[in-house]
Every structure is written in structure tokens, then in C-alpha cells.
Amino acid sequence: MSLPLFYFPTTIVCVDDNALMLKTLDTLIHSNIKQHQVKKFDNSGGALDFLKNNASGISNIQFLRSFVEHEYCDLTNHSPVDLEISKFSELAENSNKVNEISLLIVDYEMPGLNGIELCQQLKDISAKKILLTAHGDYQKALNAFNNKLVDRFVVKGQNDTQDNLVAYIKSLTHEYFDDITAKLQAHLKVSGNLAVFDEIFIKFFNDLVLREQIKEYYLIDKNGSFLLINSLGQHSYLLVHTDSSLDYFVEIYNEEPDAEKYVKQVEGRGLIPCFGPDIYPEKINMQEWGKYFCKPQILKGAHAAYYWNIVKA
């Protein structure tokens, strides 16, 4: 179990030759999921052309770089790599990110390519796929699911059709980001049991996202701190510390006379540093440090205690 390292509203592509059904899907998405952009096609050919010519933009961003400063960089049997976590939050300012296609919702019964044939043609794209089908085509839909051509399927005309569809859209858009950040997560895992892999922290974070109506988020450090953006476009930081990060702070500033009162509070876990990702403590007069510390709330995780608070960005 893991947490996507970033998440933001994307484009959902809907394909159905029934104009009323397309309108229903559009309304359903904007009423229940919001923020996401909807692209509609009334034929499979147009959708196929569009999807094949709109590859993932995130895949072109280099989050990993050769760690040339590492002492082993020049050795032939080592290739140190650095994960630039700071680049995640840069996505927040990318106005084109909403064009990232995370999900395809396609009807089975259409002229030309049917929904399963369309998904077969698009089996190599990273977008998740939901197939809409009539009850009579249930077995075909099940076979497509078992063959991994679609990620979910929904039988139309049932009492729970819309509820299932909304639930699948929400879960699959998050799974999309989990998948595309999986390789990056692998680089983080070498650092040990981090918050983004802790089931207790993940539940805490998902509850926070729901409660605060967070529409996008971006990891900003290994502790589990995130840049959060809510439905009103307001930015804030979930700042997270561990005993390790707090002990490191104490070690760095323990011999600074002007920092003594803050160091003691951090050592006793009465305060945590809340400088944010773009503020460097050493560049601020220590006599002005007071506004950069806050009382922590404590979450007991599966592998560590997390000291956290939310501050305005």
C-alpha cells in the first residue's frame, strides 16, 4: 500500500455514440468529482486518433538525475541516482497538467470499433479504462476485465450503476497517479519505512484530503510533507516531522545560543520547525524564528510517530 507522490485534476475521456449518455456522463463527473476536465467523443475512431496523439506529459518530465556529486559516481559498477522531490511541486504551476488523460470511459456497443476493440487498440496507454455494457454483454465485459483490457466495467441500467461509476472514477484516477509514480516510489523505499508507505499515515492523509476538500497535492519532502491545494485554489502545507528529522534539527542548531529556546522545545517535542520548503532557517535571523515554529499534532504510525501541522503557504 502506498500514497501517490502527487495528484491533480486531469482529463477524463468519454466515448459513446449516444448523445444523451455522453451528457449524463459529463453531468455525473462534474457533479461528483469536479475539477476534472471532460473530453467527449461520439465515435470510437475520433477517440482513437485523439488518444494516440496525446501521450502522457508527465512521462516527459525528468524527476531523476544522475547524482554526479556522489563519491561512487565515477565507478563503473555504480550509478547513483537522485530523486528531485522539489520538482513535484513545480507541477502545481503547470497550466497544461489538466490535459493529462487519466481515464477512459467507453461504451461497449458502438458502430465501427466497439468498446473492447477500442481498449485493445489502446492497451499500451497509461490511462485507466472503464467499460459500460448492457447486461447481455456481461460475459464479454468480464473477459475483457480478466484479460486486463479494462480496469473496471459497469452494467448499465442497474440501481447502483451511477454509484458504482462514481466510485470507480474516483478510485481509478488515484490509481493512475499511483501507477505513474510507482518507479519514483521505488527510489524512496530505499530510505526505509517512510510515511507514504505507512498504512496509518495513508488513511490519515486520505481523510484529511476529503475533509479539507483538497483537489491536488504534491510531496515536498521524505518525511511525508505535502503542498495542498483545496477546491478554492488556496495553498497550504502539511508539514510532517519524524523523531529522526527533529533530532537532526537539534543536532544542527544545538550550539547556536540564539536558537537555544527553540532547540529545547524541539528536543522535548513541544514545537516543530515549520519553515516550509522554500525557507532556509540559516538565512533567517534567529531572533525572528518564533513565527516559524508551531505546536505539533502527533500521529502514531505503523513504523514511526509523525509530528505534523498545517500552515498557510
Coordinates of C-alpha atoms in Angstrom, one line a residue, residues 7 35-36 56 61 103 108 119 133 139 180 243 299:
Y7 CA -2.2 14.1 -7.6
Q35 CA -12.3 19.9 -11.2
H36 CA -11.6 17.2 -13.8
S56 CA 1.2 11.5 -21.1
I61 CA 9.4 15.2 -17.0
L103 CA -9.2 7.8 -17.5
Y108 CA -19.2 -1.4 -25.5
C119 CA -9.5 -0.6 -25.5
T133 CA -22.1 -2.5 -21.1
Q139 CA -19.6 -12.1 -20.1
I180 CA 2.8 6.6 -12.8
D243 CA 11.9 11.8 15.5
L299 CA 0.0 10.6 14.7

